[in-house]
Amino acid sequence: MYDYINGYLESLGDGWSIYLWLIAGALIILACIYWIIWAKKNEQFDEDIKYVIFQEDDVDKMTREEYQKSREVIKTQIARREEVLEQERLKKQGSAT
C-alpha cells in the first residue's frame, strides 16, 4: 500500500505539493475567520474582562480607581449574564409551546 501511494505521489510531478499547502492555508484562514466572527458574536472581545478576575480580597493589590472599575465591570457582567439567561429561558419556553 505504501509503495502504491508513494508511486502515485511521484507520478504527479513537480509542483503539486504547493497546491496542497495552498488548500491547507486557505482552510486555516477560513477557520480563523470563523472563530473571530464567533467570538465577536458571543461578546468575547471585552477589554474590561481583565477586571473580572479580581475579588473583594484584592482591594490591597489595586489602586482605588482599578478597584472601583472592577466592581462596576463585575456588576455589569452579572447583569448581562442575567439578561442572557432570561433570553435563553424565554427561547426555551417559546419553543416548548
mmCIF file with all atom_site columns, C-alpha atoms in Angstrom:
data_model
loop_
_atom_site.group_PDB
_atom_site.id
_atom_site.type_symbol
_atom_site.label_atom_id
_atom_site.label_alt_id
_atom_site.label_comp_id
_atom_site.label_asym_id
_atom_site.label_entity_id
_atom_site.label_seq_id
_atom_site.pdbx_PDB_ins_code
_atom_site.Cartn_x
_atom_site.Cartn_y
_atom_site.Cartn_z
_atom_site.occupancy
_atom_site.B_iso_or_equiv
_atom_site.pdbx_formal_charge
_atom_site.auth_seq_id
_atom_site.auth_comp_id
_atom_site.auth_asym_id
_atom_site.auth_atom_id
_atom_site.pdbx_PDB_model_num
ATOM 1  C CA . MET A 1 1  ? 0.000   0.000  0.000   1.00 0.00 ? 1  MET A CA 1
ATOM 2  C CA . TYR A 1 2  ? 2.834   2.382  0.875   1.00 0.00 ? 2  TYR A CA 1
ATOM 3  C CA . ASP A 1 3  ? 4.528   1.711  -2.461  1.00 0.00 ? 3  ASP A CA 1
ATOM 4  C CA . TYR A 1 4  ? 1.275   2.452  -4.281  1.00 0.00 ? 4  TYR A CA 1
ATOM 5  C CA . ILE A 1 5  ? 0.836   5.800  -2.530  1.00 0.00 ? 5  ILE A CA 1
ATOM 6  C CA . ASN A 1 6  ? 4.497   6.685  -2.956  1.00 0.00 ? 6  ASN A CA 1
ATOM 7  C CA . GLY A 1 7  ? 4.340   5.782  -6.637  1.00 0.00 ? 7  GLY A CA 1
ATOM 8  C CA . TYR A 1 8  ? 1.213   7.859  -7.114  1.00 0.00 ? 8  TYR A CA 1
ATOM 9  C CA . LEU A 1 9  ? 2.773   10.881 -5.456  1.00 0.00 ? 9  LEU A CA 1
ATOM 10 C CA . GLU A 1 10 ? 5.899   10.555 -7.584  1.00 0.00 ? 10 GLU A CA 1
ATOM 11 C CA . SER A 1 11 ? 3.785   10.323 -10.744 1.00 0.00 ? 11 SER A CA 1
ATOM 12 C CA . LEU A 1 12 ? 2.246   13.735 -10.030 1.00 0.00 ? 12 LEU A CA 1
ATOM 13 C CA . GLY A 1 13 ? 5.442   15.511 -10.954 1.00 0.00 ? 13 GLY A CA 1
ATOM 14 C CA . ASP A 1 14 ? 6.990   18.627 -9.553  1.00 0.00 ? 14 ASP A CA 1
ATOM 15 C CA . GLY A 1 15 ? 4.963   21.433 -8.037  1.00 0.00 ? 15 GLY A CA 1
ATOM 16 C CA . TRP A 1 16 ? 1.888   19.527 -6.842  1.00 0.00 ? 16 TRP A CA 1
ATOM 17 C CA . SER A 1 17 ? 2.639   19.982 -3.154  1.00 0.00 ? 17 SER A CA 1
ATOM 18 C CA . ILE A 1 18 ? 2.269   23.768 -3.361  1.00 0.00 ? 18 ILE A CA 1
ATOM 19 C CA . TYR A 1 19 ? -1.417  23.294 -4.137  1.00 0.00 ? 19 TYR A CA 1
ATOM 20 C CA . LEU A 1 20 ? -1.808  21.092 -1.081  1.00 0.00 ? 20 LEU A CA 1
ATOM 21 C CA . TRP A 1 21 ? -0.176  23.803 1.049   1.00 0.00 ? 21 TRP A CA 1
ATOM 22 C CA . LEU A 1 22 ? -2.389  26.476 -0.515  1.00 0.00 ? 22 LEU A CA 1
ATOM 23 C CA . ILE A 1 23 ? -5.527  24.492 0.271   1.00 0.00 ? 23 ILE A CA 1
ATOM 24 C CA . ALA A 1 24 ? -4.369  23.824 3.837   1.00 0.00 ? 24 ALA A CA 1
ATOM 25 C CA . GLY A 1 25 ? -3.532  27.511 4.303   1.00 0.00 ? 25 GLY A CA 1
ATOM 26 C CA . ALA A 1 26 ? -6.910  28.594 2.934   1.00 0.00 ? 26 ALA A CA 1
ATOM 27 C CA . LEU A 1 27 ? -8.680  26.213 5.324   1.00 0.00 ? 27 LEU A CA 1
ATOM 28 C CA . ILE A 1 28 ? -6.707  27.584 8.267   1.00 0.00 ? 28 ILE A CA 1
ATOM 29 C CA . ILE A 1 29 ? -7.550  31.172 7.293   1.00 0.00 ? 29 ILE A CA 1
ATOM 30 C CA . LEU A 1 30 ? -11.247 30.298 6.918   1.00 0.00 ? 30 LEU A CA 1
ATOM 31 C CA . ALA A 1 31 ? -11.235 28.602 10.333  1.00 0.00 ? 31 ALA A CA 1
ATOM 32 C CA . CYS A 1 32 ? -9.625  31.686 11.905  1.00 0.00 ? 32 CYS A CA 1
ATOM 33 C CA . ILE A 1 33 ? -12.186 33.992 10.296  1.00 0.00 ? 33 ILE A CA 1
ATOM 34 C CA . TYR A 1 34 ? -14.998 31.750 11.542  1.00 0.00 ? 34 TYR A CA 1
ATOM 35 C CA . TRP A 1 35 ? -13.689 31.790 15.120  1.00 0.00 ? 35 TRP A CA 1
ATOM 36 C CA . ILE A 1 36 ? -13.181 35.571 15.088  1.00 0.00 ? 36 ILE A CA 1
ATOM 37 C CA . ILE A 1 37 ? -16.766 36.061 13.920  1.00 0.00 ? 37 ILE A CA 1
ATOM 38 C CA . TRP A 1 38 ? -17.960 33.600 16.576  1.00 0.00 ? 38 TRP A CA 1
ATOM 39 C CA . ALA A 1 39 ? -16.008 35.449 19.278  1.00 0.00 ? 39 ALA A CA 1
ATOM 40 C CA . LYS A 1 40 ? -17.399 38.831 18.238  1.00 0.00 ? 40 LYS A CA 1
ATOM 41 C CA . LYS A 1 41 ? -20.932 37.465 18.144  1.00 0.00 ? 41 LYS A CA 1
ATOM 42 C CA . ASN A 1 42 ? -20.532 35.944 21.617  1.00 0.00 ? 42 ASN A CA 1
ATOM 43 C CA . GLU A 1 43 ? -19.060 39.072 23.236  1.00 0.00 ? 43 GLU A CA 1
ATOM 44 C CA . GLN A 1 44 ? -15.547 37.721 23.665  1.00 0.00 ? 44 GLN A CA 1
ATOM 45 C CA . PHE A 1 45 ? -13.731 40.973 22.810  1.00 0.00 ? 45 PHE A CA 1
ATOM 46 C CA . ASP A 1 46 ? -14.403 42.816 26.040  1.00 0.00 ? 46 ASP A CA 1
ATOM 47 C CA . GLU A 1 47 ? -11.452 44.947 27.145  1.00 0.00 ? 47 GLU A CA 1
ATOM 48 C CA . ASP A 1 48 ? -12.779 45.170 30.693  1.00 0.00 ? 48 ASP A CA 1
ATOM 49 C CA . ILE A 1 49 ? -12.779 41.402 31.173  1.00 0.00 ? 49 ILE A CA 1
ATOM 50 C CA . LYS A 1 50 ? -9.428  41.684 32.955  1.00 0.00 ? 50 LYS A CA 1
ATOM 51 C CA . TYR A 1 51 ? -11.223 43.218 35.934  1.00 0.00 ? 51 TYR A CA 1
ATOM 52 C CA . VAL A 1 52 ? -13.455 40.175 36.423  1.00 0.00 ? 52 VAL A CA 1
ATOM 53 C CA . ILE A 1 53 ? -10.652 38.116 37.972  1.00 0.00 ? 53 ILE A CA 1
ATOM 54 C CA . PHE A 1 54 ? -10.367 40.450 40.961  1.00 0.00 ? 54 PHE A CA 1
ATOM 55 C CA . GLN A 1 55 ? -12.228 39.625 44.137  1.00 0.00 ? 55 GLN A CA 1
ATOM 56 C CA . GLU A 1 56 ? -13.124 41.600 47.241  1.00 0.00 ? 56 GLU A CA 1
ATOM 57 C CA . ASP A 1 57 ? -9.903  40.363 48.891  1.00 0.00 ? 57 ASP A CA 1
ATOM 58 C CA . ASP A 1 58 ? -7.768  42.010 46.194  1.00 0.00 ? 58 ASP A CA 1
ATOM 59 C CA . VAL A 1 59 ? -8.517  45.567 47.264  1.00 0.00 ? 59 VAL A CA 1
ATOM 60 C CA . ASP A 1 60 ? -5.000  45.992 48.657  1.00 0.00 ? 60 ASP A CA 1
ATOM 61 C CA . LYS A 1 61 ? -3.436  44.931 45.331  1.00 0.00 ? 61 LYS A CA 1
ATOM 62 C CA . MET A 1 62 ? -5.149  47.624 43.235  1.00 0.00 ? 62 MET A CA 1
ATOM 63 C CA . THR A 1 63 ? -5.452  51.345 43.118  1.00 0.00 ? 63 THR A CA 1
ATOM 64 C CA . ARG A 1 64 ? -8.741  52.861 44.196  1.00 0.00 ? 64 ARG A CA 1
ATOM 65 C CA . GLU A 1 65 ? -9.747  53.547 40.572  1.00 0.00 ? 65 GLU A CA 1
ATOM 66 C CA . GLU A 1 66 ? -8.960  49.981 39.481  1.00 0.00 ? 66 GLU A CA 1
ATOM 67 C CA . TYR A 1 67 ? -10.963 48.579 42.342  1.00 0.00 ? 67 TYR A CA 1
ATOM 68 C CA . GLN A 1 68 ? -13.977 50.769 41.524  1.00 0.00 ? 68 GLN A CA 1
ATOM 69 C CA . LYS A 1 69 ? -13.680 49.789 37.861  1.00 0.00 ? 69 LYS A CA 1
ATOM 70 C CA . SER A 1 70 ? -13.539 46.099 38.785  1.00 0.00 ? 70 SER A CA 1
ATOM 71 C CA . ARG A 1 71 ? -16.693 46.395 40.896  1.00 0.00 ? 71 ARG A CA 1
ATOM 72 C CA . GLU A 1 72 ? -18.527 48.183 38.048  1.00 0.00 ? 72 GLU A CA 1
ATOM 73 C CA . VAL A 1 73 ? -17.403 45.620 35.490  1.00 0.00 ? 73 VAL A CA 1
ATOM 74 C CA . ILE A 1 74 ? -18.474 42.715 37.686  1.00 0.00 ? 74 ILE A CA 1
ATOM 75 C CA . LYS A 1 75 ? -21.846 44.352 38.246  1.00 0.00 ? 75 LYS A CA 1
ATOM 76 C CA . THR A 1 76 ? -22.403 44.832 34.505  1.00 0.00 ? 76 THR A CA 1
ATOM 77 C CA . GLN A 1 77 ? -21.180 41.285 33.776  1.00 0.00 ? 77 GLN A CA 1
ATOM 78 C CA . ILE A 1 78 ? -23.663 39.852 36.264  1.00 0.00 ? 78 ILE A CA 1
ATOM 79 C CA . ALA A 1 79 ? -26.463 41.957 34.780  1.00 0.00 ? 79 ALA A CA 1
ATOM 80 C CA . ARG A 1 80 ? -25.555 40.838 31.247  1.00 0.00 ? 80 ARG A CA 1
ATOM 81 C CA . ARG A 1 81 ? -25.436 37.216 32.389  1.00 0.00 ? 81 ARG A CA 1
ATOM 82 C CA . GLU A 1 82 ? -28.928 37.557 33.828  1.00 0.00 ? 82 GLU A CA 1
ATOM 83 C CA . GLU A 1 83 ? -30.154 39.048 30.540  1.00 0.00 ? 83 GLU A CA 1
ATOM 84 C CA . VAL A 1 84 ? -28.683 36.197 28.517  1.00 0.00 ? 84 VAL A CA 1
ATOM 85 C CA . LEU A 1 85 ? -30.115 33.564 30.855  1.00 0.00 ? 85 LEU A CA 1
ATOM 86 C CA . GLU A 1 86 ? -33.524 35.225 30.649  1.00 0.00 ? 86 GLU A CA 1
ATOM 87 C CA . GLN A 1 87 ? -33.361 35.277 26.852  1.00 0.00 ? 87 GLN A CA 1
ATOM 88 C CA . GLU A 1 88 ? -32.448 31.579 26.803  1.00 0.00 ? 88 GLU A CA 1
ATOM 89 C CA . ARG A 1 89 ? -35.265 30.777 29.206  1.00 0.00 ? 89 ARG A CA 1
ATOM 90 C CA . LEU A 1 90 ? -37.778 32.669 27.061  1.00 0.00 ? 90 LEU A CA 1
ATOM 91 C CA . LYS A 1 91 ? -36.460 30.952 23.934  1.00 0.00 ? 91 LYS A CA 1
ATOM 92 C CA . LYS A 1 92 ? -36.941 27.533 25.562  1.00 0.00 ? 92 LYS A CA 1
ATOM 93 C CA . GLN A 1 93 ? -40.450 28.460 26.677  1.00 0.00 ? 93 GLN A CA 1
ATOM 94 C CA . GLY A 1 94 ? -41.297 29.679 23.193  1.00 0.00 ? 94 GLY A CA 1
ATOM 95 C CA . SER A 1 95 ? -40.030 26.517 21.526  1.00 0.00 ? 95 SER A CA 1
ATOM 96 C CA . ALA A 1 96 ? -41.822 24.290 24.069  1.00 0.00 ? 96 ALA A CA 1
ATOM 97 C CA . THR A 1 97 ? -45.256 25.731 23.258  1.00 0.00 ? 97 THR A CA 1
#
